[in-house]
PDB file of C-alpha atoms and ligand atoms in Angstrom:
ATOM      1  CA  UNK L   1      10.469  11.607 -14.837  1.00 30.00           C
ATOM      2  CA  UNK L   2      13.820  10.872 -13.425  1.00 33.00           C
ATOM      3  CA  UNK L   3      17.311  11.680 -15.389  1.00 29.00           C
ATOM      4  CA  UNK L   4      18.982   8.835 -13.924  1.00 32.00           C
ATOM      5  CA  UNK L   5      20.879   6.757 -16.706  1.00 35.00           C
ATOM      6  CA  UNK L   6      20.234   2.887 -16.032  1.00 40.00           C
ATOM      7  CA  UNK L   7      23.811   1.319 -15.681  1.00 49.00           C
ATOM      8  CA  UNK L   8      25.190   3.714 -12.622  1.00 59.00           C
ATOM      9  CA  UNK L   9      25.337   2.237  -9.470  1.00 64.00           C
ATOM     10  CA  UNK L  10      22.738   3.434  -6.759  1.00 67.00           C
ATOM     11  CA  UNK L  11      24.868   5.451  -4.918  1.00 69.00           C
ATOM     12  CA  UNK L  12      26.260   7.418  -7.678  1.00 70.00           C
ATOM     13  CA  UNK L  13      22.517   7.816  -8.744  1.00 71.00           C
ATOM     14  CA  UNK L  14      20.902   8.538  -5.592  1.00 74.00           C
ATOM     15  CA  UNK L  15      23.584  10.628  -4.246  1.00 75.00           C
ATOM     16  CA  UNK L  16      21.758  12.869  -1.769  1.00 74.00           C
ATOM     17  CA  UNK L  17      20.726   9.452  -0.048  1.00 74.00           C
ATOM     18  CA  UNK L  18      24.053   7.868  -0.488  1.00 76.00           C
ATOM     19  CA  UNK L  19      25.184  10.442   1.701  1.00 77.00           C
ATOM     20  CA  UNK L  20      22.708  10.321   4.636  1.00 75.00           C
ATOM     21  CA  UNK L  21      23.121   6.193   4.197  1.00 75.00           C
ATOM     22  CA  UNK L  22      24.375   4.822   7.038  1.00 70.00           C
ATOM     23  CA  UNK L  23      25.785   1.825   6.147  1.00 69.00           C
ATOM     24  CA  UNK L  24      27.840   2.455   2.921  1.00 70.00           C
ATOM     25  CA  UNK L  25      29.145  -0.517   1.678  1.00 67.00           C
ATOM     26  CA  UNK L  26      25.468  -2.301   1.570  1.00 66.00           C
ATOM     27  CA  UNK L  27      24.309  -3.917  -1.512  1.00 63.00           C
ATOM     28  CA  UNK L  28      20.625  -4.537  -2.429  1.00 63.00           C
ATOM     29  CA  UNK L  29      20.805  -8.051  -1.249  1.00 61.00           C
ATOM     30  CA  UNK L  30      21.996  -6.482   2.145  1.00 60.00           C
ATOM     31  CA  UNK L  31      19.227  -4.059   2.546  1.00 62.00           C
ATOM     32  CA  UNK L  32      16.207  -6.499   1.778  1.00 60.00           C
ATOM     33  CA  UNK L  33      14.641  -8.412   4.480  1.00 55.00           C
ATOM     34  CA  UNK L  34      12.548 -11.173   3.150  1.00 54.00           C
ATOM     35  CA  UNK L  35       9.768 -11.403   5.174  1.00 49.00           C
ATOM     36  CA  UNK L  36       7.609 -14.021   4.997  1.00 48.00           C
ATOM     37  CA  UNK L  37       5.318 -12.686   2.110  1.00 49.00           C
ATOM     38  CA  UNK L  38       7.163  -9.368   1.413  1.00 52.00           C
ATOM     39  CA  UNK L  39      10.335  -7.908   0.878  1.00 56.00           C
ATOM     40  CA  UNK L  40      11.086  -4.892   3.418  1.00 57.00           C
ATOM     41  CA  UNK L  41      14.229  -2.629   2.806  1.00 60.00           C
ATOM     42  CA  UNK L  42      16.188  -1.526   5.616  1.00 60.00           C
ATOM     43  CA  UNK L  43      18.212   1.234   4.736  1.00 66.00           C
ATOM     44  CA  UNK L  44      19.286   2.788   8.101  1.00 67.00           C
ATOM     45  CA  UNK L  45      19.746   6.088   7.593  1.00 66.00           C
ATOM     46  CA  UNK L  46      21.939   9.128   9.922  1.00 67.00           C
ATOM     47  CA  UNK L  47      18.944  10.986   9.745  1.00 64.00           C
ATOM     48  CA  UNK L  48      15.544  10.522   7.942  1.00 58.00           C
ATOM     49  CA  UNK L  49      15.408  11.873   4.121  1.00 60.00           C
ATOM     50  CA  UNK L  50      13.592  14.868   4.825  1.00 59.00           C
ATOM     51  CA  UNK L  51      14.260  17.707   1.642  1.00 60.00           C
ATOM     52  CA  UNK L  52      12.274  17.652  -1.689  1.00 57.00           C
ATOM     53  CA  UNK L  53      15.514  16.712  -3.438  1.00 64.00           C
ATOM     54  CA  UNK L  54      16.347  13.542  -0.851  1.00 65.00           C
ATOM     55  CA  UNK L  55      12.058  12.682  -1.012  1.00 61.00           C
ATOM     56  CA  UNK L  56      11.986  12.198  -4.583  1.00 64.00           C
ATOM     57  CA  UNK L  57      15.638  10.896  -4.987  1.00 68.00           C
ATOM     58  CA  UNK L  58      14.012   8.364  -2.489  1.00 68.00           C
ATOM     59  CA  UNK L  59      10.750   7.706  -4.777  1.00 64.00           C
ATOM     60  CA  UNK L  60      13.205   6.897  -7.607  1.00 68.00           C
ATOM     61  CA  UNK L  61      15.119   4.863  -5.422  1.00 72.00           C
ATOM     62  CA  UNK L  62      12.223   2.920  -4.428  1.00 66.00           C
ATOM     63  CA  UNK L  63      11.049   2.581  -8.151  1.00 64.00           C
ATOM     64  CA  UNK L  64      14.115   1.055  -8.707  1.00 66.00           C
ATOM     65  CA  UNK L  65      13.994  -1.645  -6.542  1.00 66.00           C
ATOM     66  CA  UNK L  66      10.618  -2.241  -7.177  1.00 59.00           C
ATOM     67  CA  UNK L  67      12.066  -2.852 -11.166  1.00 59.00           C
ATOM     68  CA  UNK L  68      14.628  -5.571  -9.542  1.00 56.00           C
ATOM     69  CA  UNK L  69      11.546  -7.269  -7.424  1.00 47.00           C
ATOM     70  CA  UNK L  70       9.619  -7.331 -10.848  1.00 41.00           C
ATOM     71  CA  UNK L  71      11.879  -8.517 -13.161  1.00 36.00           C
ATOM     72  CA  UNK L  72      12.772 -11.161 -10.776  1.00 40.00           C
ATOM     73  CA  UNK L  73       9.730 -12.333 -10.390  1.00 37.00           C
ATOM     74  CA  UNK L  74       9.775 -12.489  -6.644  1.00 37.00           C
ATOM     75  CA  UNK L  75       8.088  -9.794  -4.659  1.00 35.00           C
ATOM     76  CA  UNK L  76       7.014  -5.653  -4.476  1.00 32.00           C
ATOM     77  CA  UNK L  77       8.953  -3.301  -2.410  1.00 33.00           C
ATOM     78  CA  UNK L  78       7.949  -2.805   1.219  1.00 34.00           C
ATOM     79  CA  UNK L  79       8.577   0.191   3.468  1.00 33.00           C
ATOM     80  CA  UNK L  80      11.139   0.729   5.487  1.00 36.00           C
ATOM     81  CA  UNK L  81      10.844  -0.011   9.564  1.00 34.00           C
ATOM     82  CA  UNK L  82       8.008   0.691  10.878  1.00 35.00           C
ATOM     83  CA  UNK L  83       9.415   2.751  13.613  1.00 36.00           C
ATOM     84  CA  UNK L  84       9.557   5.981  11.407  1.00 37.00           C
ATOM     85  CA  UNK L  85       6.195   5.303  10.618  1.00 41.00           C
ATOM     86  CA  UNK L  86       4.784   8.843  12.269  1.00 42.00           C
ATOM     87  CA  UNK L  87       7.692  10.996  10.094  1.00 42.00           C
ATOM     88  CA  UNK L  88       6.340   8.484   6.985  1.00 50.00           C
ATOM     89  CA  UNK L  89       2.510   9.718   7.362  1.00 54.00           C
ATOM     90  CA  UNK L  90       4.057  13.487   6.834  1.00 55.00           C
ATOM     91  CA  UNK L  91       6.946  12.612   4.915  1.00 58.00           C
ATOM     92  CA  UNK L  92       4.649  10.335   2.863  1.00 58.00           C
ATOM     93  CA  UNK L  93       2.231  13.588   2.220  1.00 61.00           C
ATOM     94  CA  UNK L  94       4.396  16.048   1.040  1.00 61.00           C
ATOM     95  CA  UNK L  95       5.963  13.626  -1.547  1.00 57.00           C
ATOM     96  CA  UNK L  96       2.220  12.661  -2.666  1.00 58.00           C
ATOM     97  CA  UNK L  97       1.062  16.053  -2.908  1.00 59.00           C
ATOM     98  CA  UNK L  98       4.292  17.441  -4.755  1.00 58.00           C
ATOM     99  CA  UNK L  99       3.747  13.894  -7.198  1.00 54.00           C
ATOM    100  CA  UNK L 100       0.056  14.993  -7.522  1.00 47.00           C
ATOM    101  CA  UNK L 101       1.140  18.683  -8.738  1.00 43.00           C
ATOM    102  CA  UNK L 102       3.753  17.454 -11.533  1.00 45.00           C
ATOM    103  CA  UNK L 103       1.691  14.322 -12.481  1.00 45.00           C
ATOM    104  CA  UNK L 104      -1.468  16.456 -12.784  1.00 38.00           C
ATOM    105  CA  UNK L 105      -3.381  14.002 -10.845  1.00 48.00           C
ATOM    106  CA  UNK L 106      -6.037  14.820  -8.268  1.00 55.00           C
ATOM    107  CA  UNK L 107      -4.766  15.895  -4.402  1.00 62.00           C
ATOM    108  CA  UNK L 108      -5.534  12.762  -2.262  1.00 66.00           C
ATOM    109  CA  UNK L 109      -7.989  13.673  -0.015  1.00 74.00           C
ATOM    110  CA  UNK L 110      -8.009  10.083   2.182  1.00 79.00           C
ATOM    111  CA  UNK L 111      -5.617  10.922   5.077  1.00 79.00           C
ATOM    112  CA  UNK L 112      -6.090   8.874   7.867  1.00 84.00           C
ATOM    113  CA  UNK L 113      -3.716   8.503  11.144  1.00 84.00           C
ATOM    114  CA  UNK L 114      -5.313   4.660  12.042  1.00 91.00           C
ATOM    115  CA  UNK L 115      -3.949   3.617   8.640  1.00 89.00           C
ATOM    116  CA  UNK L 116      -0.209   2.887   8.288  1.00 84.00           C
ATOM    117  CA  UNK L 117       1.635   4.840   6.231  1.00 79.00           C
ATOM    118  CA  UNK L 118       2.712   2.563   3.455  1.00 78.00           C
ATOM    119  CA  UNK L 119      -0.720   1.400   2.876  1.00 86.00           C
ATOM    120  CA  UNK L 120      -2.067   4.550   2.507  1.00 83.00           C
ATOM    121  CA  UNK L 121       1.260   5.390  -0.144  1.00 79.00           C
ATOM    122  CA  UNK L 122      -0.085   2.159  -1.668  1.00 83.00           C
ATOM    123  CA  UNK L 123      -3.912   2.923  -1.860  1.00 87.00           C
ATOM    124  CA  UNK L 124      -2.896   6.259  -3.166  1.00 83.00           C
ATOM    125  CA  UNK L 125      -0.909   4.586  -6.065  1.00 81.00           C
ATOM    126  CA  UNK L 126      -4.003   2.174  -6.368  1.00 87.00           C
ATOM    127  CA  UNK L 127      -6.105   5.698  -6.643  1.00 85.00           C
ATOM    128  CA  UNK L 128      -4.056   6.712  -9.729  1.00 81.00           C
ATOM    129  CA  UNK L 129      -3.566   2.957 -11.108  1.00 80.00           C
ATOM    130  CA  UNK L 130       0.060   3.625 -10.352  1.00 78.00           C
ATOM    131  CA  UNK L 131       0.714  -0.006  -9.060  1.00 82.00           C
ATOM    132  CA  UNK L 132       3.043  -2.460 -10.843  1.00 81.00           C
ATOM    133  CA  UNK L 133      -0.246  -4.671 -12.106  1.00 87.00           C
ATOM    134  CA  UNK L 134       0.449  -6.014 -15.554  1.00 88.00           C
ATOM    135  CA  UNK L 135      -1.331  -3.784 -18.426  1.00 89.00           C
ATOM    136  CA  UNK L 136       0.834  -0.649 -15.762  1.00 82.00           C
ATOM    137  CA  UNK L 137       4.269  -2.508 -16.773  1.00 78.00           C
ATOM    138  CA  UNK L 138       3.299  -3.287 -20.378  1.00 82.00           C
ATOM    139  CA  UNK L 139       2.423   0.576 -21.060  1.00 81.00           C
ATOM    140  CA  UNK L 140       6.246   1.049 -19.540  1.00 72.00           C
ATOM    141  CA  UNK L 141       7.537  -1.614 -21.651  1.00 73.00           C
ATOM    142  CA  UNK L 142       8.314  -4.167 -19.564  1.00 73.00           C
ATOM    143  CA  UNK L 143       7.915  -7.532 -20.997  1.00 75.00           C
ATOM    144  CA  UNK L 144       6.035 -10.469 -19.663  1.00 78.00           C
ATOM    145  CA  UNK L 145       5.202 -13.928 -20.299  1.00 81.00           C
ATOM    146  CA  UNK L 146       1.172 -12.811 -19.736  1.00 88.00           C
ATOM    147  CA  UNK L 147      -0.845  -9.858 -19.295  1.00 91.00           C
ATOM    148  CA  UNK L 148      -3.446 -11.859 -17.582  1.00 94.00           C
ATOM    149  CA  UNK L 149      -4.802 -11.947 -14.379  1.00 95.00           C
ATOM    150  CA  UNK L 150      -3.441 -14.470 -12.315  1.00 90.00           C
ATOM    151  CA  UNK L 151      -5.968 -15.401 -10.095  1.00 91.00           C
ATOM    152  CA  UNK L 152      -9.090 -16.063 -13.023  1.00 93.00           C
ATOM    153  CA  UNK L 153      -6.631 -16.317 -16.039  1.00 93.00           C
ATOM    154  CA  UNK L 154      -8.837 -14.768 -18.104  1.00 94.00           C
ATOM    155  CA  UNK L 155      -8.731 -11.158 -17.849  1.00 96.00           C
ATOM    156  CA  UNK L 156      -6.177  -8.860 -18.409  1.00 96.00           C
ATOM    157  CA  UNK L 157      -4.775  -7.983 -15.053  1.00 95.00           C
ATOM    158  CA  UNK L 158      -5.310  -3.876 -14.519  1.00 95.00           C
ATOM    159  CA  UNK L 159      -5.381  -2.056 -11.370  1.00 93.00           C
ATOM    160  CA  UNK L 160      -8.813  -2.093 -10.854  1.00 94.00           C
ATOM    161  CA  UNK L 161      -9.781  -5.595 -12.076  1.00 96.00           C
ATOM    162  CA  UNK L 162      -7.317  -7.054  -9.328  1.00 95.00           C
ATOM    163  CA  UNK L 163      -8.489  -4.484  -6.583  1.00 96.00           C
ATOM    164  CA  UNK L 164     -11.917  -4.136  -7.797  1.00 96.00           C
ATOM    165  CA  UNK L 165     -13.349  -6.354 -10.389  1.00 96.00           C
ATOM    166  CA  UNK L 166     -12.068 -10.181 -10.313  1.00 96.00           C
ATOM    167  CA  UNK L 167     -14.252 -12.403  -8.800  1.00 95.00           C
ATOM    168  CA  UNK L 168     -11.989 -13.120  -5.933  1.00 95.00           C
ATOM    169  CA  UNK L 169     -11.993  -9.605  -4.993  1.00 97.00           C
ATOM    170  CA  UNK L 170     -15.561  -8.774  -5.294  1.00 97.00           C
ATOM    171  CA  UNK L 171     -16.075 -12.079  -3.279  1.00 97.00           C
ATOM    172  CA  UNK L 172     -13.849  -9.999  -0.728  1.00 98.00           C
ATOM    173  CA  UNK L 173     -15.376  -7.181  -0.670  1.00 97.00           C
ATOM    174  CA  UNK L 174     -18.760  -8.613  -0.343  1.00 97.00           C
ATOM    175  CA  UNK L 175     -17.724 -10.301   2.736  1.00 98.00           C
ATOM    176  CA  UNK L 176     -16.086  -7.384   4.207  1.00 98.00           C
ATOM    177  CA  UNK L 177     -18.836  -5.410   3.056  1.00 98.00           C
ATOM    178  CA  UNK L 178     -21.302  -7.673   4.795  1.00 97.00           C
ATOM    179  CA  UNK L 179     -18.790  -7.374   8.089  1.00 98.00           C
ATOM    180  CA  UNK L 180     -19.291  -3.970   8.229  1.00 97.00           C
ATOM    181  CA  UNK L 181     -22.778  -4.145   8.202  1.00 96.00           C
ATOM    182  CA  UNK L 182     -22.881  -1.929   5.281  1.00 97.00           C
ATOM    183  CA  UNK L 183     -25.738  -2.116   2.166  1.00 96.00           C
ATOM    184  CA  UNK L 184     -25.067  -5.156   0.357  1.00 94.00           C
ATOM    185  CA  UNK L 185     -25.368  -2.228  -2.594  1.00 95.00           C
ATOM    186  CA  UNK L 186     -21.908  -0.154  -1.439  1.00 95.00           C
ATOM    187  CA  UNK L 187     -20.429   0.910  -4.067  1.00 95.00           C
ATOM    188  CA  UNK L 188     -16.870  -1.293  -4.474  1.00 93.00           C
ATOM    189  CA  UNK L 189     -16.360  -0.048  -8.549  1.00 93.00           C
ATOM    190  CA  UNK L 190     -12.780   1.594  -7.681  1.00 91.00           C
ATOM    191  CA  UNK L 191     -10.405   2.690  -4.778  1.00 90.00           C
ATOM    192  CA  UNK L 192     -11.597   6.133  -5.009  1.00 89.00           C
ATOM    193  CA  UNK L 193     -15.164   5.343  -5.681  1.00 93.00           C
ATOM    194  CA  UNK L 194     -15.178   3.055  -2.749  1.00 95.00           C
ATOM    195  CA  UNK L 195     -13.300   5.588  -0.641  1.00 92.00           C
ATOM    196  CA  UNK L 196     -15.985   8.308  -1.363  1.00 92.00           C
ATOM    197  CA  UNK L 197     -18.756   5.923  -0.958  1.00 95.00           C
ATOM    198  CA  UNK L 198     -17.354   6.157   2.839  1.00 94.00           C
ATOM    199  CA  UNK L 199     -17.142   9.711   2.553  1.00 92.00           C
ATOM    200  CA  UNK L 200     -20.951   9.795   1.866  1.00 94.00           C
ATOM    201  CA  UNK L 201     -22.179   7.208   4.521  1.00 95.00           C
ATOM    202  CA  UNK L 202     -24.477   8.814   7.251  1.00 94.00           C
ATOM    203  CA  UNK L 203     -22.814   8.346  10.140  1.00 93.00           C
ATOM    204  CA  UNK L 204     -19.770   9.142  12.913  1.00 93.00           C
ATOM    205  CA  UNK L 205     -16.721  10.738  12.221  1.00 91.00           C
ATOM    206  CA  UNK L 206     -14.904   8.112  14.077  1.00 93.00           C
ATOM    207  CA  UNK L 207     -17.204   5.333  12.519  1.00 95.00           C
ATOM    208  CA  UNK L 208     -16.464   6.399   8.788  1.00 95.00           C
ATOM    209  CA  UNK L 209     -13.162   6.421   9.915  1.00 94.00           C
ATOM    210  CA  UNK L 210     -13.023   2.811  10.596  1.00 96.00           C
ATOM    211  CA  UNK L 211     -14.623   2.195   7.768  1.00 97.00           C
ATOM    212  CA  UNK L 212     -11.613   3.844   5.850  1.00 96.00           C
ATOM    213  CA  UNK L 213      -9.534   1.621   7.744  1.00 97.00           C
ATOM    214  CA  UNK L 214     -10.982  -1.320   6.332  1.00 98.00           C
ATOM    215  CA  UNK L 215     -11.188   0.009   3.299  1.00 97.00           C
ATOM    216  CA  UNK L 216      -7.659   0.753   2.935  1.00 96.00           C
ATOM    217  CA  UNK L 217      -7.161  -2.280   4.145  1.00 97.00           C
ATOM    218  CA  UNK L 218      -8.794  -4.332   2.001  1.00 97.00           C
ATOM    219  CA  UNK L 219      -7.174  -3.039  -0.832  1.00 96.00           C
ATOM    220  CA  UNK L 220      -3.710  -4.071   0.728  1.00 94.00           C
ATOM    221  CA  UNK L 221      -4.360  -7.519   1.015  1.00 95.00           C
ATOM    222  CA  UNK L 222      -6.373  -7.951  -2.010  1.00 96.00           C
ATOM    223  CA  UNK L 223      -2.762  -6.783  -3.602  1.00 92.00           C
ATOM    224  CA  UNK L 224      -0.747  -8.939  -1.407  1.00 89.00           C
ATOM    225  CA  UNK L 225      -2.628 -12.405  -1.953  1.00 91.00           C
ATOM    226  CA  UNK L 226      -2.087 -10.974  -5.642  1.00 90.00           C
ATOM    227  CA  UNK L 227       1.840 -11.450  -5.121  1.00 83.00           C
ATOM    228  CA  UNK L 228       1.474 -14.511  -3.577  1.00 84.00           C
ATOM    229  CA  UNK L 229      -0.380 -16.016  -6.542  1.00 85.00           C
ATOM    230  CA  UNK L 230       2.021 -14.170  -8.729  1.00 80.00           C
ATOM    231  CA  UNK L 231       5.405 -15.090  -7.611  1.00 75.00           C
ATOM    232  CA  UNK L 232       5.033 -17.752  -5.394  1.00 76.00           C
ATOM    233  CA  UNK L 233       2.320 -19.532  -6.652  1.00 82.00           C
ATOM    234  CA  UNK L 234       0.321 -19.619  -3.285  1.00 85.00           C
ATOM    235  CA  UNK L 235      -3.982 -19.272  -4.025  1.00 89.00           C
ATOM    236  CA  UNK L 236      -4.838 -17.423  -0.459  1.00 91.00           C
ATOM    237  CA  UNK L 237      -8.091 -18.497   0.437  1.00 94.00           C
ATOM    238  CA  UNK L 238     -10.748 -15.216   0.359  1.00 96.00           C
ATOM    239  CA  UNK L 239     -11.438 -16.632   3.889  1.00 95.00           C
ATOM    240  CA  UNK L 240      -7.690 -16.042   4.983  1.00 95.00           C
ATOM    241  CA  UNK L 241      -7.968 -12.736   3.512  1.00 96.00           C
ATOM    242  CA  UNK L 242     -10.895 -11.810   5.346  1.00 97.00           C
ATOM    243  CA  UNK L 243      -9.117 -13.172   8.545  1.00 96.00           C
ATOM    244  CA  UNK L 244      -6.100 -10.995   7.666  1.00 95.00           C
ATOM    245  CA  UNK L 245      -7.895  -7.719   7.427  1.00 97.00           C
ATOM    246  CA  UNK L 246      -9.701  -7.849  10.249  1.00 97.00           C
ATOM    247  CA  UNK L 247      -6.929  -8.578  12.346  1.00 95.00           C
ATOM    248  CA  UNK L 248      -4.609  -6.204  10.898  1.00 94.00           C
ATOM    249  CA  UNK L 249      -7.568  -3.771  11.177  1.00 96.00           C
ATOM    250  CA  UNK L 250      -7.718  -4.408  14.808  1.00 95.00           C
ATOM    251  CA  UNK L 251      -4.346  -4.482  15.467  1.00 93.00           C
ATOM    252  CA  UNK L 252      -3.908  -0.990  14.037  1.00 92.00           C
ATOM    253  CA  UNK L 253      -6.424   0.445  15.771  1.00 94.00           C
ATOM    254  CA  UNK L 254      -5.465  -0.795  19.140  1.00 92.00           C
ATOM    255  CA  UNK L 255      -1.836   0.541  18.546  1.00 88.00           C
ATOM    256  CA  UNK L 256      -2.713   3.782  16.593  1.00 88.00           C
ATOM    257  CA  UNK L 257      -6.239   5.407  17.602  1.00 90.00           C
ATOM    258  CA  UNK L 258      -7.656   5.515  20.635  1.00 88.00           C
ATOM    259  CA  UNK L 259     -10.336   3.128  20.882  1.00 89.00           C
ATOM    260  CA  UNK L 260      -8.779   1.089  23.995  1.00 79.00           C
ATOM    261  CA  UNK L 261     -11.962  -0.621  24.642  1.00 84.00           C
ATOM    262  CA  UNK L 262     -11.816  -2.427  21.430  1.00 91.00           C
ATOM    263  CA  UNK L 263     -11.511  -6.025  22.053  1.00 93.00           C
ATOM    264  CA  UNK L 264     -10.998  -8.859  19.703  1.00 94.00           C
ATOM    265  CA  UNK L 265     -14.243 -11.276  20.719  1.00 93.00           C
ATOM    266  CA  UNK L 266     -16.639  -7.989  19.808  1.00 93.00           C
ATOM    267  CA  UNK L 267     -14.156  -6.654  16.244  1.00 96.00           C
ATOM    268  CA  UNK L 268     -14.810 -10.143  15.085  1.00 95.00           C
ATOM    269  CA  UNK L 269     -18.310  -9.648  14.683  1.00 95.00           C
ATOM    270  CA  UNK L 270     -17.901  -5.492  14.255  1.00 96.00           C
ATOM    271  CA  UNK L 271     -19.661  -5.159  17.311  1.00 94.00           C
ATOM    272  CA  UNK L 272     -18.479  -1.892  18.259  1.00 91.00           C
ATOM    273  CA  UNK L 273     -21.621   0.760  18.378  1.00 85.00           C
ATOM    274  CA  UNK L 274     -20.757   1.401  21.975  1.00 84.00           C
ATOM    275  CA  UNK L 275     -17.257   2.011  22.123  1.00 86.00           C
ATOM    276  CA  UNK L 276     -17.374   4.563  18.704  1.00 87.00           C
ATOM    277  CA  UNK L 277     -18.638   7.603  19.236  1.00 77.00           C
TER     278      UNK L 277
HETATM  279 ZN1   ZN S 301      -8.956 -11.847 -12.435  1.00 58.12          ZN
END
């Protein structure tokens, strides 16, 4: 998609950036902030990217460090600070919806402001089994020891058998399921199938929209305990992953929607008929 040659330096390639960049003289290594199980890049910028041209100069950007994490072997890209996270959920549209046009892929349809915005970017790229999982790389020609799933070393690792079909995962989901007090029969076949599954529930606006939440959620960290395994060798328990979604869960919807009377004791348990409307 991008006419960027491979042996130019970033800033010659990603110009429009380059120019908006505050610091100038940064190298990769500069802008990545290991974090304890993911890499973050903090570019600081004059002002945000915020034309077509600087949006998908910015995509390609991130692609390319995502290439570096890969072939290293340590971890994905993250997003950049949180703080610009309300210009992300709108800047993070418009590049989605122009990607959807000139990939040809459906319009995402699961907006949702108690999300954060790089995990809806990422459940969107899990939508369209645009994630770096191993059978996505090999069709680009990147070369690996193993095409196999990491976690049961026996199936060839694709988008939807990490997210939706290895054991570990459905043992997630049936958990989380359960959680939510939702049919033991929900349907957790794919991100989108799952998604609309949510759509379809009889219930609350604001309910279904936690249930997104979770979702989305879910998804994230199935990914992220992925990495772990991948790169670093670490097996995350499906009980720390259940811990880890419901408390990022709760801690995004104390800081992003308005359900102030949400409190920790009740969330653990999903106690929370009285405070949703
Ligand atoms: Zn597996």
């Amino acid at each position: 998609m991008d006419s960027w040659t491979e042996d130019r330096p970033f800033k010659d390639r990603f110009l429009e950036l380059f120019k908006i960049a505050r610091n100038k003289h940064a190298t990769v290594a500069d802008l990545a902030i290991k974090l304890q199980e993911e890499v973050q890049w903090n570019i600081e910028w004059s002002r945000p990217p915020n034309t077509d041209f600087e949006w998908l100069q910015w995509s390609g950007l991130l692609k390319e460090l995502n290439k570096i994490k890969s072939l290293t072997g340590k971890d994905r890209w993250g997003w950049v600070n949180e703080k610009w996270d309300e210009f992300l959920v709108a800047g993070v549209k418009e590049l989605i919806n122009k990607q959807s046009v000139t990939e040809q892929e459906d319009r995402w349809i699961h907006w949702n402001s108690w999300v954060p915005a790089k995990i809806i970017y990422f459940t969107w790229r899990v939508g369209i089994g645009r994630i770096p999982a191993k059978k996505e790389l090999r069709r680009r020609g990147v070369l690996l020891d193993n095409y196999i799933c990491s976690r049961c070393r026996i199936m060839e690792e694709t988008t939807e058998h990490l997210i939706n079909e290895c054991m570990g995962a459905v043992s997630v989901w049936k958990r989380i399921i359960g959680w939510m007090k939702l049919p033991a029969t929900a349907d957790i076949s794919s991100c989108k199938k799952t998604l609309a599954y949510a759509d379809d529930l009889k219930g609350s606006v604001e309910w279904k929209k936690i249930i997104k939440v979770i979702m989305q959620a879910t998804m994230w960290h199935l990914w992220k305990a992925r990495n772990e395994k991948e790169f670093s060798g670490i097996t995350r328990s499906e009980d720390n992953t259940v811990d880890d979604i419901k408390t990022d869960t709760f801690l995004w919807l104390k800081s992003r929607s308005k359900l102030k009377d949400l409190v920790w004791e009740r969330w653990e348990d999903f106690n929370i008929r009285d405070i949703v409307k």
